[in-house]
Backbone as numpy.savetxt, mean C-alpha at the origin, in Angstrom:
# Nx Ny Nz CAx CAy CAz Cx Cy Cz
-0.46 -15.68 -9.46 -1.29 -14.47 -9.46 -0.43 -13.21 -9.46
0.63 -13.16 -8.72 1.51 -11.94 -8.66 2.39 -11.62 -9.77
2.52 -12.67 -10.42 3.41 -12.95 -12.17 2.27 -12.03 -12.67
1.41 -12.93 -13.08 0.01 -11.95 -13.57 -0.03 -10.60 -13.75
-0.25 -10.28 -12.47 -0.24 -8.72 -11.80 0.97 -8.18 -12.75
1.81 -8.43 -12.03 3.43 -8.05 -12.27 3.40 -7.47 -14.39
3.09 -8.80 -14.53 3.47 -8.86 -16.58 1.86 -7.91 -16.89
0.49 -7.48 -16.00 -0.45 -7.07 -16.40 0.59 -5.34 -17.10
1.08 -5.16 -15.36 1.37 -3.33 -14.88 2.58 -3.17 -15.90
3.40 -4.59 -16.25 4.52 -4.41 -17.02 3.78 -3.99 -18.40
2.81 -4.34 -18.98 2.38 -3.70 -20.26 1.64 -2.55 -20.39
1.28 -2.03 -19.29 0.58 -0.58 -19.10 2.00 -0.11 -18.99
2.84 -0.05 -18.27 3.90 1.20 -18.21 5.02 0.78 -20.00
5.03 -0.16 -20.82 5.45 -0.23 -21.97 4.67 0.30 -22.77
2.94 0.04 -23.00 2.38 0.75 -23.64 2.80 2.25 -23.50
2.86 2.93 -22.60 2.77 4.49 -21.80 4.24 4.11 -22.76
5.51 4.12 -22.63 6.38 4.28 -23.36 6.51 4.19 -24.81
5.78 3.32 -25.24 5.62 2.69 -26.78 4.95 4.28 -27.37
3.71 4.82 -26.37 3.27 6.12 -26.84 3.79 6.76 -27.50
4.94 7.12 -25.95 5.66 8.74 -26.07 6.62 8.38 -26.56
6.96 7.22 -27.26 8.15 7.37 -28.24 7.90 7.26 -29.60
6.41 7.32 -30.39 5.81 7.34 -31.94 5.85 5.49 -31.85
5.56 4.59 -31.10 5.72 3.61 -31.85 4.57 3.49 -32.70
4.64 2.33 -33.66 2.65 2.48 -34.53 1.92 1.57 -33.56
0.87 2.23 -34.12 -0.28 2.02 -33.24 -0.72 0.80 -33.11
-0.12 -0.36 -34.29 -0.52 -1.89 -34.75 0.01 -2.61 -33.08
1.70 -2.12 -32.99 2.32 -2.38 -31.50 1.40 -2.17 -30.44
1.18 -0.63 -30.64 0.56 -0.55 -29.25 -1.00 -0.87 -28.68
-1.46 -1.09 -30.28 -2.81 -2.12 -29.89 -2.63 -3.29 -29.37
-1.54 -3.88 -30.04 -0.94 -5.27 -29.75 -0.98 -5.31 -27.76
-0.05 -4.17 -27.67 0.53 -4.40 -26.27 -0.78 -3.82 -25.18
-1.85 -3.11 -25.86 -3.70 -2.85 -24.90 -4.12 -4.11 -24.70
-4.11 -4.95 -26.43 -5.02 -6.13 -26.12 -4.51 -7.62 -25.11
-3.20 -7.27 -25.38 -2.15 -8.29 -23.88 -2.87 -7.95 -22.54
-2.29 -6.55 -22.18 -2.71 -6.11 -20.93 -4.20 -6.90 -20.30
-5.65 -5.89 -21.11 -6.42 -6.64 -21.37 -6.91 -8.06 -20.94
-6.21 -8.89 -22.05 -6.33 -10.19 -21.23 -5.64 -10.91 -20.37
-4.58 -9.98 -19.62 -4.08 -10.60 -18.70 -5.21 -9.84 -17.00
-5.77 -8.78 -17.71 -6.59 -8.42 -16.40 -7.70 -9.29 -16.45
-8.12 -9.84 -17.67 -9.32 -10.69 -17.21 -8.97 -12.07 -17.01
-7.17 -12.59 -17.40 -7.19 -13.95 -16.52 -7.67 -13.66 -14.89
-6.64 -12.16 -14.72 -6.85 -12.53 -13.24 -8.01 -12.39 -12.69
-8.79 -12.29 -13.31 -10.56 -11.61 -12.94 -10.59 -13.02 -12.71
-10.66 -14.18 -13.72 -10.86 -15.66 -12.96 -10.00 -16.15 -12.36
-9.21 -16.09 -11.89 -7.98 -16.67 -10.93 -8.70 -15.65 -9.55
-9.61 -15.24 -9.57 -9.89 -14.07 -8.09 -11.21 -14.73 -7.91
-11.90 -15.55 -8.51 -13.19 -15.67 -8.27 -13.45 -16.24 -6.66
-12.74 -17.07 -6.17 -13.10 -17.29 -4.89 -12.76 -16.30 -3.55
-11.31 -15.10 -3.97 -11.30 -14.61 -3.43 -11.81 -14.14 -2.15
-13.39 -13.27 -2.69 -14.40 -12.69 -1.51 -14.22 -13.63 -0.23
-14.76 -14.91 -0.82 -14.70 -16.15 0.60 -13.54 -15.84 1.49
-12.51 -15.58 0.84 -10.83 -15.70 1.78 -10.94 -14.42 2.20
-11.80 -13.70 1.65 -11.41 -12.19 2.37 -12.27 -12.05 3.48
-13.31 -12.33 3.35 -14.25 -12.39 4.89 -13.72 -13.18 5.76
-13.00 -14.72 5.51 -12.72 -15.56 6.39 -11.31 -14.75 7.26
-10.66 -14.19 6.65 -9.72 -13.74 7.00 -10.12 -12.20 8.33
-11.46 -11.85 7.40 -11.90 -10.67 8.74 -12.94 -11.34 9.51
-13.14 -12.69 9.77 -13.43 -13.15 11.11 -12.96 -13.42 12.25
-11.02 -14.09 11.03 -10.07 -14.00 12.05 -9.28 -12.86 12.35
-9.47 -11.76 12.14 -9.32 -10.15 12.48 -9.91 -9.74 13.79
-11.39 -10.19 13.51 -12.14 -9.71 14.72 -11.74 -10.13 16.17
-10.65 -10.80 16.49 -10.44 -11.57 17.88 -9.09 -10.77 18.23
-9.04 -10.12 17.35 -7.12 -9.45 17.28 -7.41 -8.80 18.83
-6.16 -8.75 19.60 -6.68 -8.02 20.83 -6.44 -6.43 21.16
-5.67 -6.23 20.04 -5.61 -4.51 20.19 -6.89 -4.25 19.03
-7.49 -2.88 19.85 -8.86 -2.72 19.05 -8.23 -1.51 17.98
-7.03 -0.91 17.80 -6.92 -0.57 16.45 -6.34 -1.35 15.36
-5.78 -2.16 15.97 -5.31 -3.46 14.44 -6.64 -3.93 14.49
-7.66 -4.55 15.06 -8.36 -5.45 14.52 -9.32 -4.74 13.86
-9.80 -3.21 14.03 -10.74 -2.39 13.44 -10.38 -2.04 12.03
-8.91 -1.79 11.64 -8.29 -1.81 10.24 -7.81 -2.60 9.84
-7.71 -4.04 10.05 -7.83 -5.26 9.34 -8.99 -5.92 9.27
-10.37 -5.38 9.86 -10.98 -5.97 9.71 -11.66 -5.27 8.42
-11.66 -4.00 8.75 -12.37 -3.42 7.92 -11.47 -3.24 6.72
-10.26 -3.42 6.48 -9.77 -3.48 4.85 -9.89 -5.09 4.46
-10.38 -6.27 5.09 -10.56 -7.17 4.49 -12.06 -7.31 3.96
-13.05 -6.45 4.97 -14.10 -6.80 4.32 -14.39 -5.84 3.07
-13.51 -4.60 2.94 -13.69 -4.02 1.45 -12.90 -4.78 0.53
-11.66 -5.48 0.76 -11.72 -6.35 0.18 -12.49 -7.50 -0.66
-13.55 -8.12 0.39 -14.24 -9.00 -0.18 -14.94 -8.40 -0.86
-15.52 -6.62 -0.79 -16.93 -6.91 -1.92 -15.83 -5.75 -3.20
-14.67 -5.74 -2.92 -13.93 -5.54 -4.25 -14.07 -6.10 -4.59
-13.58 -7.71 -4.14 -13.68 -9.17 -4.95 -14.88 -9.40 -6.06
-15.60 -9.07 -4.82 -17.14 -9.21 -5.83 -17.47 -8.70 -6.64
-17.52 -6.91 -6.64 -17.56 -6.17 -7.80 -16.90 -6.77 -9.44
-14.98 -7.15 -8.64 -14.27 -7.70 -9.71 -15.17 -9.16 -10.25
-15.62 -9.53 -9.78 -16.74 -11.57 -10.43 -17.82 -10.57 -11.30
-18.35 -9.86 -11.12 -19.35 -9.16 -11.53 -18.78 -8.42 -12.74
-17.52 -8.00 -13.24 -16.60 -6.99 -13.94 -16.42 -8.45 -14.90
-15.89 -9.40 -14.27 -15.11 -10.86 -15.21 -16.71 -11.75 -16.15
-17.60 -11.71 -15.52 -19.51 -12.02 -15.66 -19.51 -10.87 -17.14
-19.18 -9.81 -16.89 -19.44 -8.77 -18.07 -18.49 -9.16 -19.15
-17.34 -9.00 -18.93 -16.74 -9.29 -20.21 -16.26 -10.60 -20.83
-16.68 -11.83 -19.89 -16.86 -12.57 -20.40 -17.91 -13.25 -21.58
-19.04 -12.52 -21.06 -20.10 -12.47 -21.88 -21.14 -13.51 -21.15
-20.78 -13.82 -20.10 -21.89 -14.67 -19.11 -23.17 -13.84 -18.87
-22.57 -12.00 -18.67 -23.71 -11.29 -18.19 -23.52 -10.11 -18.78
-23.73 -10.15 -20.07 -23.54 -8.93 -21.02 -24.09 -7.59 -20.89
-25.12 -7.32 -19.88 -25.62 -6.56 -19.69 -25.07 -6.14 -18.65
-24.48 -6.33 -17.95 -23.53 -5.56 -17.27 -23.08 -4.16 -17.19
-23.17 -2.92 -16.59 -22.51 -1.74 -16.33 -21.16 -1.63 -16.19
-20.38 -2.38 -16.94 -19.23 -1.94 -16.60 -18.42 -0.82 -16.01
-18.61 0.23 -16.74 -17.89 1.25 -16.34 -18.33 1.24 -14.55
-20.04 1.48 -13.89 -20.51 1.47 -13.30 -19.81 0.64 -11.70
-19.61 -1.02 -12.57 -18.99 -1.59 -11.57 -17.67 -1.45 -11.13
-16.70 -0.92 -12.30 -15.54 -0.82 -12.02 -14.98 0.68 -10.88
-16.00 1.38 -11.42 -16.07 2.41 -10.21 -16.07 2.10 -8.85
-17.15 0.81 -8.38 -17.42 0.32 -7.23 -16.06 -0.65 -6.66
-15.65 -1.07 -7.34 -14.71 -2.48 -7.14 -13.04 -1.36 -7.09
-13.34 0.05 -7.33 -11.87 0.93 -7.30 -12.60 1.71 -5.76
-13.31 1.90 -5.96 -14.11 2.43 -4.16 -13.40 1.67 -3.43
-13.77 0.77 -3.35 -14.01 -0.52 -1.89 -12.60 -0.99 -2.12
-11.40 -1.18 -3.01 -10.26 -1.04 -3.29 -9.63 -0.36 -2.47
-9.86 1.14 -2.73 -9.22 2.76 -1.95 -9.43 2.17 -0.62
-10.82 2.51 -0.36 -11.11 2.20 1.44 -10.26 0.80 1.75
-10.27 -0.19 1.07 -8.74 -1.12 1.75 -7.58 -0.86 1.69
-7.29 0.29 0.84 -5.82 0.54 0.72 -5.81 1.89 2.21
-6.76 2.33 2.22 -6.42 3.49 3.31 -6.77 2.61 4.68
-7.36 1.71 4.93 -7.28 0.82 6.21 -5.83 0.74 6.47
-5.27 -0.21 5.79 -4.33 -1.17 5.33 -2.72 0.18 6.25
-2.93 1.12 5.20 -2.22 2.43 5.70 -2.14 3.06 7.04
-3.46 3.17 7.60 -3.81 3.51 9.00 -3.26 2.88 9.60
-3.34 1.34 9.15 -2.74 0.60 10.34 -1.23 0.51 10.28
-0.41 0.31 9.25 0.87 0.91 9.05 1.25 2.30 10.11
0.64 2.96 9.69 0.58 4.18 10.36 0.64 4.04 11.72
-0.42 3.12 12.40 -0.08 2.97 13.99 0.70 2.26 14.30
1.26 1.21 13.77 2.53 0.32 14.28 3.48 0.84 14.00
3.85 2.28 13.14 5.13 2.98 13.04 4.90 3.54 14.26
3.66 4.66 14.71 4.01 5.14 15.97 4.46 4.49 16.89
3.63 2.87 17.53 4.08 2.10 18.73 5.55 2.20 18.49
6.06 1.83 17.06 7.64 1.35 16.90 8.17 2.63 17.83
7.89 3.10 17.02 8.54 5.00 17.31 8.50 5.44 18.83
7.35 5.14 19.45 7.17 5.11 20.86 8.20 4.37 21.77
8.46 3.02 20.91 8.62 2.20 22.08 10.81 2.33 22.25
10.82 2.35 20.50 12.43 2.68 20.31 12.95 4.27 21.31
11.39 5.41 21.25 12.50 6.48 22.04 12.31 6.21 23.20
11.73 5.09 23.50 11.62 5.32 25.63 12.99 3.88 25.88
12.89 3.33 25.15 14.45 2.92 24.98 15.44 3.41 24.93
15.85 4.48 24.17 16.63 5.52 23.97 17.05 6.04 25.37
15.58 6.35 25.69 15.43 7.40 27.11 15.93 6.54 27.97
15.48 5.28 28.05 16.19 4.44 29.70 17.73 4.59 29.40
18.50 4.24 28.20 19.56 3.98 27.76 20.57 5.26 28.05
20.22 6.24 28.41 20.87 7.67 28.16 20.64 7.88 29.98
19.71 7.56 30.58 19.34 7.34 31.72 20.47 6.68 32.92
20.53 5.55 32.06 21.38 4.38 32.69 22.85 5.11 32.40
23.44 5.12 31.50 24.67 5.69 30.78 25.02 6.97 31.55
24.15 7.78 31.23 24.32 9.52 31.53 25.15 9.99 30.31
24.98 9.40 28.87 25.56 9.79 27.52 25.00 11.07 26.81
25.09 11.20 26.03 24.82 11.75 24.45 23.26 11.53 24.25
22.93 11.94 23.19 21.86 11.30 22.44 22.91 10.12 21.72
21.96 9.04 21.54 22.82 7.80 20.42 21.75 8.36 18.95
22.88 8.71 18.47 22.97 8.72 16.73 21.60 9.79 16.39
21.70 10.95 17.19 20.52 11.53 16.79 19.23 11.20 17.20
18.64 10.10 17.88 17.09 9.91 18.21 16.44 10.48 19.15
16.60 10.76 20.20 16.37 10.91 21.43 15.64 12.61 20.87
14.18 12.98 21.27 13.88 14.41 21.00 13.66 15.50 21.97
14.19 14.88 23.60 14.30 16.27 24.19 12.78 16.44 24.71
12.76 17.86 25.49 11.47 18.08 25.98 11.23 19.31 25.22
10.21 20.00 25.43 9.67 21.24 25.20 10.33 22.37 25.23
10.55 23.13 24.56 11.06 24.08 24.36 10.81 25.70 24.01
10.89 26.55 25.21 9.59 27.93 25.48 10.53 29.03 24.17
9.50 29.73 24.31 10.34 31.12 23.32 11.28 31.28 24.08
11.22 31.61 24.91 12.96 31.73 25.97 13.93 31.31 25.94
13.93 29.72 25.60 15.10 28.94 25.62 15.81 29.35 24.52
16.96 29.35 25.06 18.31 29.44 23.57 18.50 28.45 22.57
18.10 28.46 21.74 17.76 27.48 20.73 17.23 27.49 20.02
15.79 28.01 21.32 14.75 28.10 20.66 14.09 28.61 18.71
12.82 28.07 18.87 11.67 28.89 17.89 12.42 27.56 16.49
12.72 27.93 15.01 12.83 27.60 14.05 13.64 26.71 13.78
15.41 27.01 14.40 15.82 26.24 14.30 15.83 24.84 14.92
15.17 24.75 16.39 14.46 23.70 17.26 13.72 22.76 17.13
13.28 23.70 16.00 11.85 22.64 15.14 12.01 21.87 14.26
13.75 22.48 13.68 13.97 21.62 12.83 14.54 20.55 12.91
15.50 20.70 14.01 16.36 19.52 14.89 15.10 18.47 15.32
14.27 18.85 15.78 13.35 17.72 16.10 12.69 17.10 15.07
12.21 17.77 14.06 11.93 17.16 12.83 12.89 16.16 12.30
14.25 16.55 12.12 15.16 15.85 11.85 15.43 14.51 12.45
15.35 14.90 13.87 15.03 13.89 14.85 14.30 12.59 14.32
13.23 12.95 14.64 11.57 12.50 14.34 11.90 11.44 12.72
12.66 12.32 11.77 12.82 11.35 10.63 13.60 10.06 10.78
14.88 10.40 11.42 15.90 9.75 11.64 15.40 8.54 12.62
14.55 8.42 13.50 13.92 7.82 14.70 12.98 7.04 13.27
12.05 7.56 12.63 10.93 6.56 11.55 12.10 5.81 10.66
13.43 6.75 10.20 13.91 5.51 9.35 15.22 4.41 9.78
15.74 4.74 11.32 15.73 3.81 12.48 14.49 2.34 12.28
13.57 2.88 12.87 12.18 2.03 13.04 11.97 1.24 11.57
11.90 1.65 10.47 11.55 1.30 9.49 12.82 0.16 8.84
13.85 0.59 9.15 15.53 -0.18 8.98 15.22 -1.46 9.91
14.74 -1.94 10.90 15.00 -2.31 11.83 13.48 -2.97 11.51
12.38 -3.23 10.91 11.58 -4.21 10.46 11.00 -4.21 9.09
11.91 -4.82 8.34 11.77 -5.14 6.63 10.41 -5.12 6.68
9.65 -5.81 6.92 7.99 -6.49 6.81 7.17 -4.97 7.05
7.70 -4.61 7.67 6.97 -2.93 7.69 6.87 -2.42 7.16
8.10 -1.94 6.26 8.65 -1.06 5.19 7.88 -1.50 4.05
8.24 -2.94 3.91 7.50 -3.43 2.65 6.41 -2.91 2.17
5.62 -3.50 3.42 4.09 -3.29 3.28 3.57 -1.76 3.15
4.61 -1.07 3.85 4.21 0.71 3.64 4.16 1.18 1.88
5.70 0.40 1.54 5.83 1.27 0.21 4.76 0.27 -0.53
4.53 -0.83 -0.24 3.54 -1.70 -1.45 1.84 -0.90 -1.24
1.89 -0.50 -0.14 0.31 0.32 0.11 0.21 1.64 -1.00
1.26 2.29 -0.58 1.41 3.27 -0.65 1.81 3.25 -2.65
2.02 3.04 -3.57 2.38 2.01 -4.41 0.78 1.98 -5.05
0.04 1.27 -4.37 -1.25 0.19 -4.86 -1.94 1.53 -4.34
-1.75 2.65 -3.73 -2.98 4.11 -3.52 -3.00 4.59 -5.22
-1.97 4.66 -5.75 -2.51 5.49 -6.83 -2.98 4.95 -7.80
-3.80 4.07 -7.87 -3.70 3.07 -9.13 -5.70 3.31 -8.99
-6.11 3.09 -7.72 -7.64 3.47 -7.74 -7.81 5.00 -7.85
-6.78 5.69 -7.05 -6.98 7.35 -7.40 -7.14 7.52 -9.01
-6.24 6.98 -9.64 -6.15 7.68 -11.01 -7.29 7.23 -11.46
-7.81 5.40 -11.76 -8.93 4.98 -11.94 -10.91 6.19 -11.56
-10.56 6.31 -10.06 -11.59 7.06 -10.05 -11.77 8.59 -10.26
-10.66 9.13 -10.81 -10.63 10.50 -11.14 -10.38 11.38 -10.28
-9.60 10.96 -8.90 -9.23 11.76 -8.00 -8.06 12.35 -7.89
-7.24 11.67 -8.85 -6.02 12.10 -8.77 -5.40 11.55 -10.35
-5.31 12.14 -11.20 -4.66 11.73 -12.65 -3.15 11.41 -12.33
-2.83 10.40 -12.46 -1.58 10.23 -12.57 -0.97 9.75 -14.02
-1.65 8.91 -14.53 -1.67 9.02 -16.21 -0.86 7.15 -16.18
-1.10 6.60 -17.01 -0.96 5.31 -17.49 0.55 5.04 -16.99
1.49 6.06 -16.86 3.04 5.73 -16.99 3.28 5.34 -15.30
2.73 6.35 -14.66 2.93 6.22 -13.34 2.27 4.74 -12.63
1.06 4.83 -12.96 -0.06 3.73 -12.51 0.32 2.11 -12.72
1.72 2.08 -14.32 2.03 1.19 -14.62 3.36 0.78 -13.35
3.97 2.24 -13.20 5.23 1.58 -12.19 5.24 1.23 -10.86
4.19 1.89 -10.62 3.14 1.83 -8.95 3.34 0.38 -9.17
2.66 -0.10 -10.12 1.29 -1.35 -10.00 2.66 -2.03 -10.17
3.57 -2.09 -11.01 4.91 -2.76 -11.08 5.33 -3.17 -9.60
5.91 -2.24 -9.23 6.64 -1.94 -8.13 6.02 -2.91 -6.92
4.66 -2.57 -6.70 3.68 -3.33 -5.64 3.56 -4.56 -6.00
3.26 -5.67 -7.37 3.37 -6.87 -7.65 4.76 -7.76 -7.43
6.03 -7.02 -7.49 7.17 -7.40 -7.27 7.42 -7.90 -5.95
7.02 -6.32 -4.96 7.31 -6.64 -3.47 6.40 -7.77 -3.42
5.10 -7.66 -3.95 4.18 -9.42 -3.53 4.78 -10.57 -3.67
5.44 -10.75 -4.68 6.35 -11.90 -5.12 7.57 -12.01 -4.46
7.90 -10.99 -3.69 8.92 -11.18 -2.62 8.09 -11.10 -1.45
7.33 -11.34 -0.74 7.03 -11.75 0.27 6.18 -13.22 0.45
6.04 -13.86 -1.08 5.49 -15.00 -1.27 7.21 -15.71 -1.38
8.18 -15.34 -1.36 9.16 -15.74 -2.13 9.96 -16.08 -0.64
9.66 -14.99 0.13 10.44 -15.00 1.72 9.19 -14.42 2.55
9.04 -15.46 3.15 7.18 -15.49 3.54 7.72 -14.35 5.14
8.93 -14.24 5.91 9.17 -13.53 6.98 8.91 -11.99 6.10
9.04 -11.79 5.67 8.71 -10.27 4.90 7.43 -9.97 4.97
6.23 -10.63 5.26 5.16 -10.89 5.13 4.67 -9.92 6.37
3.92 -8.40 6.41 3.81 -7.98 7.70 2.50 -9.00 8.81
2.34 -9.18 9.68 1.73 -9.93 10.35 1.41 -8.97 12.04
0.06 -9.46 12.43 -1.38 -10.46 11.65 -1.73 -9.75 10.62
């Protein structure tokens, strides 16, 4: 399925090149009608999908922190009725259910897409903070115990009034600096995190451009969608890369 994916996004970002370099149009029909049917193999290679996606947010619902299990639960169940939209999209152009709305459904099945990709993110989002939390109060015992330095820049200090010497602009920036250096600490320090951030983040613009929220144009959408099928095939490839639950 991730080959699939992978050789689908590989002929959208060649087409997008074949464009802007005059190839003829015989090629670049050639390389639409590939694409094409490699999106509607995977339309049947997904048909059972929905099932795995609900089963998967039943076993969500028991998670014991109530913000992982609220954004895994809820990006698996937009998951499942993506799934569905997509059986309903594969029904149309197969010609099982010709009457079909396409355009209509594909709108719905890039909806319920987005809302799993921005779950999916949120929750990224809160396990960088815990990381981030838990690495500077480490920091803090460590500097505690020692009576050192900051180690390597992390550590961000307390509050700082207009008064203090330091203070105001440049303060803000040291801590910012801080603050980065501390996320790409955190982020260095669990592959499976990172992954999953840039593959989210990756797989956001591909429904934006689809639903007209954000044009990014065929070239981009192709390297996104590239980029995100690859990391899949490396975390099927080295299953510890895999972020978890």
């Amino acid at each position: 399925m991730g080959k699939l994916r992978a050789a689908q996004y590989a002929c959208c970002l060649l087409g997008h090149a074949l464009q802007r370099h005059g190839a003829s149009p015989e090629l670049q029909k050639q390389i639409r009608q590939l694409e094409s049917h490699l999106s509607l193999g995977r339309k049947l290679l997904r048909l059972g999908n929905s099932a795995d996606a609900l089963e998967s947010a039943k076993r969500a619902v028991h998670l014991s922190d109530v913000v992982l299990r609220f954004c895994i639960t809820v990006s698996h169940l937009n998951r499942a009725l993506y799934f569905a939209c997509d059986n309903v999209l594969w029904a149309g152009k197969s010609g099982l259910a010709p009457r079909v709305d396409q355009e209509k459904w594909a709108q719905r099945s890039f909806r319920y897409y987005l809302f799993s990709l921005i779950m999916n993110l949120s929750r990224d989002a809160y396990e960088i903070r815990l990381l981030m939390e838990q690495e500077s109060s480490t920091c803090s015992r460590r500097l505690k115990g020692s009576g050192g330095g900051v180690p390597e820049g992390i550590e961000t200090g307390g509050p700082v009034g207009p008064g203090t010497p330091g203070g105001g602009l440049p303060q803000l920036a040291l801590k910012l600096r801080l603050r980065v250096l501390l996320l790409a600490r955190v982020l260095r320090g669990h592959p499976p995190l990172l992954l999953d951030v840039v593959r989210n983040a990756c797989d956001l613009f591909i429904p934006l451009d689809k639903l007209g929220l954000w044009r990014c144009g065929p070239g981009i959408v192709g390297l996104c969608g590239l980029v995100s099928s690859i990391l899949s095939i490396l975390t099927l490839i080295c299953p510890w890369l895999r972020l978890k639950p």
